[in-house]
Amino acid sequence: MVEQRKPIPVAEAVKKVIGQAQLLGTEMVSLDQSYNRILTEPIIAKHPVPPFDRSPYDGFAIISKYSIGASGDNRIKFTVIDHIGAGSVSEKLLSGNEAIRIMTGAPLPKNADAIVMFEQTVESKDSFTIRKPFTPLENVSQKGEDIKQSETVIERGNLIHPGTVALLATFGYAQVCVSKQPIVGILSTGTELLDVADKLVPGKIRNSNGPMIAAQLARMGILCKTYGLSADKLDKSFEIVKKAAEETDCLITTGGVSVGDFDFLPAIYERLGAQILFNKVAMRPGSVTTVAVADNKYLFGLSGNPSACFTGFELFVRPALLKMMGAEKLYLPHTTAILGEDFTKANPFTRFIRAVYDGHTIKPAGFNKSNAVASIAKGNALIVLPDGTRGFKSGDTVDVLLLGVEEGSALWKIE
Ligand SMILES: Nc1nc2c(c(=O)[nH]1)N[C@H]1C(S)=C(S)[C@@H](COP(=O)(O)OP(=O)(O)OC[C@H]3O[C@@H](n4cnc5c(N)ncnc54)[C@H](O)[C@@H]3O)O[C@H]1N2
Ligand code: MOO
Ligand SMILES: [Mg+2]
């Protein structure tokens, strides 16, 4: 008799998975190695930004009150007494209608309080005239206008992206405290599997799941240990899984999780004494996705079917690894979009359809069965259709999860 499995809703499955995450420690990395890592402490402003009042334009620094009364009919003249570029400080004090020629980024001279852009002047040798009055602080980039001293600019748990790198550099973080990364193993199970470089022979296919998952991890900045291929032999597979689980924080297997005669992952989990969090999710593809925990380590039993495998990674593995790294934004960013074509197939389970999203409209990325490969390659998003009996029409608004976005969302929006 085939085993009857009880499907649980996707949201519940996600919750169960992230509930098991064991926090990894922290480590220091150099700033140039910090991209894509998770900050373990907030970035607090060590000084104001900018650190001094400065000129945002190429022009002249003046004392604004000496420009009062300037107009087209009454041009006021200023005499230039010094000349500075960014990186230099003028030691001169202005008096009356004196000005300092100043370039963008240079600090405002001591008693100047306004900047006149070159375009606002008529220049002669060592002097210029203006035709409008300037107010105090006009055209001045003020100290702290971007960031106040001691302000928490970025909270801990955020991903370090190029903007974060710029901020860290601004405050002089040559070393950055980030969370350690999980050691993740990948094992592709299936007697039918060949290596990428192998020639096709009858009944066999090349392993596409292993390299795909390695790339999904790489997209998160995580390296992996590859355990290669394992034929569907219970004892042998058990030994490899046991060893791989010992050597990693998280082992991702693909294939062998369903109810087939050669689907041995359920038996392997049992032999390991692993706690099964679930072995059926009310979703398509990936309904047979199984997640277990043994010795505080994750065992992700992703389906062998490529689209199911891909989806299982994005929905479950990704947030779990991010949670282990102390990240706050665990989930694929959610949006809604207009369905660009009919999708009439009814859904007994929540359906995740690999799709092409152009920022407004979204369309399924072609052949969309669980065993499809092309749609994974073509898609940049997942359409999420709720369970129910009706199909969906072109023009309907649908839920969308975005793929490949650097930083995730703190909220899970799918039931
Ligand atoms: N009687 C039932 N049969 C099946 C059920 C079920 O509920 N009752 N579930 C179906 C669903 S849904 C899926 S999905 C698959 C899941 O199967 P497994 O996770 O056990 O995976 P395999 O049987 O090992 O392989 C499935 C399919 O994927 C191909 N595959 C496997 N590994 C790779 C790889 N590394 N690269 C590329 N392709 C791979 C494999 O050759 C099979 O074609 O079970 C259904 N059956
Ligand atoms: O797990 Mo299967 O992918 O639902 O089709
Ligand atoms: Mg199977």
Short mmCIF file of C-alpha atoms and ligand atoms in Angstrom, two decimals:
data_model
loop_
_atom_site.label_atom_id
_atom_site.label_comp_id
_atom_site.label_asym_id
_atom_site.label_seq_id
_atom_site.Cartn_x
_atom_site.Cartn_y
_atom_site.Cartn_z
CA MET A 1 0.00 0.00 0.00
CA VAL A 2 1.35 3.40 -0.94
CA GLU A 3 2.00 5.68 1.99
CA GLN A 4 -0.59 8.44 2.42
CA ARG A 5 1.00 11.79 3.15
CA LYS A 6 -0.78 14.75 4.66
CA PRO A 7 -0.11 17.97 2.74
CA ILE A 8 0.42 21.10 4.80
CA PRO A 9 -0.10 24.68 3.52
CA VAL A 10 2.97 26.39 2.07
CA ALA A 11 2.94 29.17 4.68
CA GLU A 12 2.94 26.59 7.47
CA ALA A 13 5.78 24.68 5.83
CA VAL A 14 7.88 27.85 5.51
CA LYS A 15 7.24 28.64 9.17
CA LYS A 16 8.22 25.14 10.26
CA VAL A 17 11.45 25.30 8.29
CA ILE A 18 12.67 28.65 9.52
CA GLY A 19 11.67 27.71 13.08
CA GLN A 20 14.51 25.17 13.06
CA ALA A 21 17.30 27.53 12.05
CA GLN A 22 20.40 27.44 14.24
CA LEU A 23 22.19 30.79 14.30
CA LEU A 24 25.74 30.62 12.99
CA GLY A 25 28.42 32.70 14.68
CA THR A 26 29.99 35.90 13.41
CA GLU A 27 33.30 36.66 11.74
CA MET A 28 35.24 39.66 10.49
CA VAL A 29 35.80 40.06 6.77
CA SER A 30 37.51 42.78 4.83
CA LEU A 31 35.25 45.33 3.22
CA ASP A 32 36.03 44.05 -0.28
CA GLN A 33 34.84 40.58 0.79
CA SER A 34 31.67 41.84 2.45
CA TYR A 35 29.32 42.02 -0.54
CA ASN A 36 26.31 39.70 -0.17
CA ARG A 37 27.04 38.95 3.49
CA ILE A 38 24.68 39.66 6.37
CA LEU A 39 25.48 42.45 8.82
CA THR A 40 25.54 41.26 12.41
CA GLU A 41 25.65 44.70 13.94
CA PRO A 42 23.95 47.94 12.99
CA ILE A 43 25.88 50.61 11.12
CA ILE A 44 25.90 53.60 13.45
CA ALA A 45 27.19 56.89 12.08
CA LYS A 46 30.65 57.51 13.54
CA HIS A 47 30.53 61.09 12.29
CA PRO A 48 28.14 63.35 10.41
CA VAL A 49 27.93 62.99 6.63
CA PRO A 50 29.08 65.19 5.09
CA PRO A 51 31.60 65.80 7.88
CA PHE A 52 31.81 69.55 7.11
CA ASP A 53 29.77 72.24 5.34
CA ARG A 54 30.81 72.12 1.69
CA SER A 55 30.15 73.49 -1.72
CA PRO A 56 27.86 71.39 -3.93
CA TYR A 57 28.83 73.46 -6.99
CA ASP A 58 31.78 74.92 -8.80
CA GLY A 59 31.54 78.66 -8.12
CA PHE A 60 32.28 81.27 -5.48
CA ALA A 61 31.81 81.35 -1.70
CA ILE A 62 30.47 84.67 -0.40
CA ILE A 63 28.93 86.26 2.69
CA SER A 64 25.29 86.34 1.66
CA LYS A 65 24.37 89.64 3.31
CA TYR A 66 26.64 91.49 0.87
CA SER A 67 24.47 90.27 -1.98
CA ILE A 68 21.33 92.00 -0.66
CA GLY A 69 19.89 94.34 -3.27
CA ALA A 70 21.47 92.63 -6.27
CA SER A 71 19.26 92.68 -9.39
CA GLY A 72 19.51 92.87 -13.17
CA ASP A 73 19.72 96.64 -12.92
CA ASN A 74 21.99 96.62 -9.91
CA ARG A 75 24.67 94.01 -10.35
CA ILE A 76 26.83 93.62 -7.25
CA LYS A 77 30.54 93.03 -7.65
CA PHE A 78 32.71 90.61 -5.62
CA THR A 79 36.48 90.37 -5.60
CA VAL A 80 38.12 86.95 -5.55
CA ILE A 81 40.77 86.55 -2.82
CA ASP A 82 41.49 82.82 -2.81
CA HIS A 83 40.96 79.65 -4.86
CA ILE A 84 40.31 76.13 -3.51
CA GLY A 85 39.41 72.75 -4.90
CA ALA A 86 38.01 69.69 -3.10
CA GLY A 87 40.52 68.45 -0.55
CA SER A 88 41.88 71.92 0.27
CA VAL A 89 40.92 74.27 3.07
CA SER A 90 41.08 78.05 2.69
CA GLU A 91 42.61 79.84 5.64
CA LYS A 92 41.31 83.21 4.42
CA LEU A 93 38.57 85.19 6.14
CA LEU A 94 36.19 87.09 3.90
CA SER A 95 35.27 90.66 4.53
CA GLY A 96 32.52 92.57 2.73
CA ASN A 97 32.28 91.88 -0.98
CA GLU A 98 35.09 89.38 -1.11
CA ALA A 99 34.69 85.87 -2.47
CA ILE A 100 36.68 82.65 -2.68
CA ARG A 101 36.66 80.65 -5.88
CA ILE A 102 35.59 77.19 -4.73
CA MET A 103 35.02 73.82 -6.42
CA THR A 104 32.45 71.13 -5.70
CA GLY A 105 33.29 69.21 -2.54
CA ALA A 106 35.58 71.83 -1.03
CA PRO A 107 34.81 72.94 2.55
CA LEU A 108 32.98 76.21 2.95
CA PRO A 109 35.50 78.91 3.93
CA LYS A 110 35.27 80.03 7.58
CA ASN A 111 32.84 82.94 7.42
CA ALA A 112 31.23 82.28 4.04
CA ASP A 113 27.58 81.24 4.11
CA ALA A 114 26.48 80.93 0.47
CA ILE A 115 27.74 79.62 -2.83
CA VAL A 116 27.24 81.37 -6.15
CA MET A 117 27.41 79.00 -9.12
CA PHE A 118 29.59 80.03 -12.05
CA GLU A 119 26.44 80.16 -14.17
CA GLN A 120 24.99 82.83 -11.86
CA THR A 121 27.87 85.25 -12.47
CA VAL A 122 29.43 87.45 -15.07
CA GLU A 123 33.17 87.03 -14.57
CA SER A 124 36.07 89.38 -15.17
CA LYS A 125 39.66 88.94 -14.07
CA ASP A 126 39.69 88.39 -10.25
CA SER A 127 36.08 89.54 -9.87
CA PHE A 128 32.51 88.78 -10.85
CA THR A 129 29.08 90.33 -10.58
CA ILE A 130 25.76 88.80 -9.61
CA ARG A 131 22.20 89.84 -10.41
CA LYS A 132 20.31 88.28 -7.52
CA PRO A 133 20.63 88.23 -3.75
CA PHE A 134 21.64 85.04 -1.93
CA THR A 135 20.16 83.83 1.37
CA PRO A 136 22.21 82.37 4.23
CA LEU A 137 23.11 78.72 3.46
CA GLU A 138 21.95 79.04 -0.14
CA ASN A 139 23.70 76.37 -2.23
CA VAL A 140 25.49 74.99 0.81
CA SER A 141 25.72 71.26 1.42
CA GLN A 142 25.43 71.23 5.19
CA LYS A 143 27.38 69.11 7.63
CA GLY A 144 25.18 66.13 8.64
CA GLU A 145 22.48 66.80 6.04
CA ASP A 146 22.80 63.22 4.78
CA ILE A 147 23.51 61.40 8.04
CA LYS A 148 23.54 62.72 11.62
CA GLN A 149 26.29 61.58 13.97
CA SER A 150 25.26 58.49 16.05
CA GLU A 151 22.25 57.80 13.83
CA THR A 152 21.55 54.09 13.18
CA VAL A 153 21.68 54.08 9.40
CA ILE A 154 21.28 50.35 8.69
CA GLU A 155 19.96 47.80 11.16
CA ARG A 156 21.70 44.50 11.80
CA GLY A 157 20.43 41.56 9.78
CA ASN A 158 20.50 43.43 6.49
CA LEU A 159 22.28 42.16 3.43
CA ILE A 160 25.39 44.07 2.43
CA HIS A 161 24.80 45.36 -1.09
CA PRO A 162 26.81 47.95 -3.03
CA GLY A 163 25.11 50.86 -1.23
CA THR A 164 25.88 49.29 2.13
CA VAL A 165 29.50 48.87 1.04
CA ALA A 166 29.62 52.60 0.21
CA LEU A 167 28.27 53.42 3.67
CA LEU A 168 30.72 51.11 5.43
CA ALA A 169 33.57 52.68 3.47
CA THR A 170 32.32 56.17 4.40
CA PHE A 171 32.71 55.32 8.09
CA GLY A 172 36.07 53.64 7.69
CA TYR A 173 35.08 50.01 8.16
CA ALA A 174 38.09 48.25 6.64
CA GLN A 175 36.80 45.12 8.44
CA VAL A 176 33.13 44.28 8.75
CA CYS A 177 31.41 41.99 11.23
CA VAL A 178 29.20 39.57 9.33
CA SER A 179 27.55 36.26 10.07
CA LYS A 180 29.38 33.07 9.21
CA GLN A 181 28.07 31.24 6.21
CA PRO A 182 26.53 27.81 6.42
CA ILE A 183 28.39 24.83 4.99
CA VAL A 184 25.94 23.48 2.47
CA GLY A 185 26.22 20.12 0.74
CA ILE A 186 24.52 19.03 -2.46
CA LEU A 187 23.87 15.40 -3.34
CA SER A 188 22.01 14.48 -6.51
CA THR A 189 20.35 11.08 -6.20
CA GLY A 190 19.16 8.94 -9.09
CA THR A 191 20.49 5.90 -10.94
CA GLU A 192 19.55 7.68 -14.15
CA LEU A 193 21.94 10.56 -13.60
CA LEU A 194 25.01 11.32 -15.67
CA ASP A 195 27.63 13.97 -15.12
CA VAL A 196 27.43 17.11 -17.22
CA ALA A 197 30.31 16.02 -19.43
CA ASP A 198 28.93 12.50 -20.05
CA LYS A 199 27.39 11.32 -23.33
CA LEU A 200 23.70 10.52 -23.26
CA VAL A 201 22.86 6.81 -23.24
CA PRO A 202 19.40 5.23 -23.25
CA GLY A 203 17.45 5.79 -20.05
CA LYS A 204 19.91 8.27 -18.62
CA ILE A 205 19.83 12.06 -18.28
CA ARG A 206 22.40 14.59 -17.18
CA ASN A 207 22.27 15.93 -13.65
CA SER A 208 20.88 19.45 -13.98
CA ASN A 209 19.64 19.87 -10.41
CA GLY A 210 23.05 19.78 -8.75
CA PRO A 211 24.60 22.56 -10.84
CA MET A 212 21.34 24.54 -10.64
CA ILE A 213 21.32 24.48 -6.85
CA ALA A 214 25.01 25.37 -6.71
CA ALA A 215 24.09 28.44 -8.79
CA GLN A 216 21.10 29.25 -6.59
CA LEU A 217 23.48 29.18 -3.62
CA ALA A 218 26.07 31.23 -5.49
CA ARG A 219 23.40 33.84 -6.12
CA MET A 220 23.16 34.14 -2.33
CA GLY A 221 26.95 34.32 -2.08
CA ILE A 222 27.13 30.84 -0.51
CA LEU A 223 29.62 28.20 -1.61
CA CYS A 224 28.78 24.53 -1.48
CA LYS A 225 30.36 21.13 -1.10
CA THR A 226 29.31 18.85 -3.91
CA TYR A 227 28.82 15.20 -3.10
CA GLY A 228 28.20 14.33 -6.73
CA LEU A 229 25.79 11.66 -7.84
CA SER A 230 24.41 8.75 -5.90
CA ALA A 231 22.58 5.80 -7.48
CA ASP A 232 19.28 4.69 -5.96
CA LYS A 233 20.76 2.06 -3.61
CA LEU A 234 19.55 2.33 -0.05
CA ASP A 235 22.65 1.26 1.90
CA LYS A 236 25.12 3.16 -0.23
CA SER A 237 22.95 6.28 -0.35
CA PHE A 238 22.47 6.12 3.41
CA GLU A 239 26.23 6.10 3.97
CA ILE A 240 26.77 9.09 1.68
CA VAL A 241 23.91 11.06 3.21
CA LYS A 242 25.15 10.27 6.74
CA LYS A 243 28.69 11.39 5.94
CA ALA A 244 27.53 14.48 4.06
CA ALA A 245 25.18 15.44 6.90
CA GLU A 246 28.06 15.15 9.38
CA GLU A 247 30.25 17.40 7.28
CA THR A 248 27.72 20.14 6.62
CA ASP A 249 25.23 22.44 8.36
CA CYS A 250 22.68 21.75 5.70
CA LEU A 251 22.46 18.94 3.18
CA ILE A 252 20.38 19.39 0.07
CA THR A 253 19.49 16.19 -1.77
CA THR A 254 17.51 16.05 -4.96
CA GLY A 255 15.31 13.17 -6.05
CA GLY A 256 14.12 10.06 -4.31
CA VAL A 257 11.61 11.68 -1.97
CA SER A 258 8.37 10.46 -3.48
CA VAL A 259 6.69 7.08 -3.09
CA GLY A 260 8.51 5.16 -5.85
CA ASP A 261 10.20 1.80 -5.34
CA PHE A 262 13.60 3.50 -5.65
CA ASP A 263 12.78 6.66 -3.70
CA PHE A 264 14.96 5.98 -0.67
CA LEU A 265 15.16 9.33 1.08
CA PRO A 266 12.22 8.57 3.42
CA ALA A 267 13.95 5.36 4.54
CA ILE A 268 17.27 7.18 4.90
CA TYR A 269 15.70 9.83 7.15
CA GLU A 270 14.21 7.08 9.26
CA ARG A 271 17.57 5.30 9.63
CA LEU A 272 19.21 8.58 10.57
CA GLY A 273 16.56 9.09 13.23
CA ALA A 274 15.83 12.47 11.65
CA GLN A 275 12.80 14.47 12.64
CA ILE A 276 10.60 14.97 9.58
CA LEU A 277 9.13 18.49 9.57
CA PHE A 278 6.90 17.63 6.62
CA ASN A 279 6.93 15.37 3.58
CA LYS A 280 4.06 16.85 1.61
CA VAL A 281 3.26 20.47 0.90
CA ALA A 282 0.03 21.72 -0.67
CA MET A 283 1.88 23.21 -3.60
CA ARG A 284 2.68 22.43 -7.21
CA PRO A 285 5.37 21.84 -8.22
CA GLY A 286 7.28 20.44 -5.28
CA SER A 287 4.47 18.76 -3.38
CA VAL A 288 6.80 15.97 -2.27
CA THR A 289 9.41 18.37 -0.87
CA THR A 290 10.56 16.91 2.41
CA VAL A 291 12.42 18.73 5.15
CA ALA A 292 13.98 16.92 8.07
CA VAL A 293 16.30 17.84 10.92
CA ALA A 294 18.98 15.61 12.43
CA ASP A 295 21.50 16.78 15.05
CA ASN A 296 20.30 20.35 14.53
CA LYS A 297 21.18 20.14 10.86
CA TYR A 298 18.86 20.64 7.97
CA LEU A 299 18.21 17.86 5.49
CA PHE A 300 16.38 19.28 2.52
CA GLY A 301 14.89 16.54 0.38
CA LEU A 302 14.06 18.43 -2.76
CA SER A 303 12.13 16.75 -5.52
CA GLY A 304 14.05 15.35 -8.47
CA ASN A 305 11.83 17.11 -10.95
CA PRO A 306 13.80 20.21 -11.94
CA SER A 307 11.05 22.83 -11.60
CA ALA A 308 9.96 21.34 -8.29
CA CYS A 309 13.58 21.28 -7.13
CA PHE A 310 14.14 24.90 -8.13
CA THR A 311 10.95 26.06 -6.41
CA GLY A 312 11.68 24.05 -3.26
CA PHE A 313 15.03 25.78 -2.97
CA GLU A 314 13.61 29.29 -3.40
CA LEU A 315 10.70 28.74 -1.01
CA PHE A 316 12.36 26.74 1.76
CA VAL A 317 16.14 26.49 1.52
CA ARG A 318 16.74 30.17 0.84
CA PRO A 319 14.89 31.56 3.88
CA ALA A 320 16.32 28.83 6.12
CA LEU A 321 19.91 29.68 5.17
CA LEU A 322 19.24 33.39 5.53
CA LYS A 323 17.73 32.80 8.97
CA MET A 324 20.83 30.82 9.99
CA MET A 325 22.83 33.88 9.02
CA GLY A 326 20.67 36.10 11.23
CA ALA A 327 19.10 37.88 8.26
CA GLU A 328 15.88 39.81 8.78
CA LYS A 329 14.65 39.72 5.19
CA LEU A 330 14.16 36.05 4.49
CA TYR A 331 11.61 35.88 1.73
CA LEU A 332 11.38 36.44 -1.98
CA PRO A 333 10.03 39.94 -2.58
CA HIS A 334 6.31 39.93 -3.32
CA THR A 335 4.35 42.06 -5.73
CA THR A 336 1.22 41.77 -7.79
CA ALA A 337 0.98 41.94 -11.57
CA ILE A 338 -1.49 41.63 -14.40
CA LEU A 339 -1.69 38.15 -15.86
CA GLY A 340 -0.79 38.43 -19.55
CA GLU A 341 -2.51 35.24 -20.71
CA ASP A 342 -5.18 32.81 -19.53
CA PHE A 343 -4.15 30.08 -17.12
CA THR A 344 -7.15 27.83 -17.13
CA LYS A 345 -5.81 24.80 -15.28
CA ALA A 346 -7.54 24.56 -11.90
CA ASN A 347 -5.36 24.27 -8.82
CA PRO A 348 -6.06 21.79 -6.06
CA PHE A 349 -2.82 23.11 -4.47
CA THR A 350 -1.14 26.54 -4.46
CA ARG A 351 0.59 26.75 -7.80
CA PHE A 352 3.98 28.37 -8.43
CA ILE A 353 4.42 29.08 -12.12
CA ARG A 354 7.78 30.07 -13.51
CA ALA A 355 7.08 33.26 -15.37
CA VAL A 356 8.39 36.28 -17.19
CA TYR A 357 7.61 39.58 -15.46
CA ASP A 358 8.20 42.89 -17.22
CA GLY A 359 7.34 45.16 -14.32
CA HIS A 360 3.64 45.28 -15.18
CA THR A 361 2.44 42.13 -16.89
CA ILE A 362 3.42 38.57 -16.11
CA LYS A 363 3.20 35.50 -18.34
CA PRO A 364 4.02 31.84 -17.72
CA ALA A 365 7.46 31.03 -19.14
CA GLY A 366 6.25 28.24 -21.42
CA PHE A 367 5.87 24.52 -20.66
CA ASN A 368 5.21 24.59 -16.96
CA LYS A 369 5.11 21.05 -15.62
CA SER A 370 7.05 19.94 -12.58
CA ASN A 371 9.64 18.23 -14.79
CA ALA A 372 10.25 21.30 -17.00
CA VAL A 373 13.71 22.82 -17.35
CA ALA A 374 13.20 25.47 -20.06
CA SER A 375 10.76 27.52 -17.98
CA ILE A 376 13.30 27.78 -15.14
CA ALA A 377 15.78 29.22 -17.58
CA LYS A 378 13.28 31.65 -19.12
CA GLY A 379 11.57 32.85 -15.95
CA ASN A 380 12.50 35.73 -13.67
CA ALA A 381 9.57 35.41 -11.29
CA LEU A 382 6.98 33.03 -9.93
CA ILE A 383 3.26 33.55 -10.39
CA VAL A 384 1.47 32.30 -7.29
CA LEU A 385 -2.08 31.10 -7.84
CA PRO A 386 -4.12 30.13 -4.79
CA ASP A 387 -5.68 26.71 -4.50
CA GLY A 388 -9.24 26.47 -5.69
CA THR A 389 -11.20 25.22 -8.62
CA ARG A 390 -11.21 28.17 -10.98
CA GLY A 391 -8.73 29.06 -13.65
CA PHE A 392 -7.33 32.54 -14.18
CA LYS A 393 -7.92 34.92 -17.07
CA SER A 394 -5.68 37.35 -18.85
CA GLY A 395 -6.13 40.70 -17.06
CA ASP A 396 -6.54 39.16 -13.59
CA THR A 397 -4.30 40.51 -10.87
CA VAL A 398 -2.07 37.78 -9.47
CA ASP A 399 0.51 37.41 -6.72
CA VAL A 400 4.13 37.39 -7.85
CA LEU A 401 7.37 36.42 -6.14
CA LEU A 402 10.46 37.96 -7.67
CA LEU A 403 13.51 35.81 -8.31
CA GLY A 404 17.14 36.84 -8.24
CA VAL A 405 16.58 40.02 -6.25
CA GLU A 406 19.60 40.65 -4.08
CA GLU A 407 17.78 41.57 -0.90
CA GLY A 408 14.64 39.77 0.19
CA SER A 409 11.53 40.86 2.01
CA ALA A 410 10.82 40.63 5.73
CA LEU A 411 7.25 39.48 5.05
CA TRP A 412 5.85 36.23 3.70
CA LYS A 413 2.69 37.15 1.82
CA ILE A 414 1.50 33.84 0.44
CA GLU A 415 -1.08 31.70 2.29
N1 LIG B 1 2.48 7.47 -7.32
C1 LIG B 1 3.01 8.69 -7.21
N2 LIG B 1 4.00 9.05 -8.02
C2 LIG B 1 4.56 10.26 -7.92
C3 LIG B 1 4.07 11.17 -6.95
C4 LIG B 1 3.04 10.78 -6.09
O1 LIG B 1 2.57 11.54 -5.24
N3 LIG B 1 2.54 9.53 -6.26
N4 LIG B 1 4.62 12.42 -6.91
C5 LIG B 1 5.08 12.91 -8.17
C6 LIG B 1 5.67 14.20 -7.99
S1 LIG B 1 4.59 15.44 -7.66
C7 LIG B 1 6.97 14.41 -8.17
S2 LIG B 1 7.58 16.00 -8.14
C8 LIG B 1 7.93 13.34 -8.39
C9 LIG B 1 9.03 13.49 -7.36
O2 LIG B 1 9.91 12.46 -7.45
P1 LIG B 1 11.20 12.36 -6.57
O3 LIG B 1 11.43 13.60 -5.81
O4 LIG B 1 11.13 11.09 -5.85
O5 LIG B 1 12.35 12.36 -7.65
P2 LIG B 1 12.82 11.18 -8.60
O6 LIG B 1 11.78 10.15 -8.65
O7 LIG B 1 14.16 10.79 -8.17
O8 LIG B 1 12.90 11.96 -9.96
C10 LIG B 1 11.80 12.60 -10.53
C11 LIG B 1 12.16 13.08 -11.93
O9 LIG B 1 13.22 14.01 -11.87
C12 LIG B 1 14.34 13.58 -12.63
N5 LIG B 1 15.57 13.96 -11.90
C13 LIG B 1 15.96 13.47 -10.73
N6 LIG B 1 17.12 14.03 -10.34
C14 LIG B 1 17.48 14.85 -11.33
C15 LIG B 1 18.59 15.70 -11.49
N7 LIG B 1 19.58 15.78 -10.58
N8 LIG B 1 18.67 16.45 -12.62
C16 LIG B 1 17.66 16.38 -13.54
N9 LIG B 1 16.57 15.61 -13.41
C17 LIG B 1 16.50 14.84 -12.32
C18 LIG B 1 14.18 12.09 -12.69
O10 LIG B 1 14.88 11.53 -13.73
C19 LIG B 1 12.69 11.96 -12.79
O11 LIG B 1 12.26 12.15 -14.12
O12 LIG B 1 7.34 12.08 -8.23
C20 LIG B 1 6.05 11.97 -8.86
N10 LIG B 1 5.59 10.63 -8.74
O1 MOO B 2 6.25 17.56 -6.29
MO1 MOO B 2 5.56 17.47 -7.78
O2 MOO B 2 6.63 18.69 -8.39
O3 MOO B 2 4.26 18.54 -7.08
O4 MOO B 2 4.88 17.74 -9.32
MG MG B 3 10.66 9.35 -7.35
#
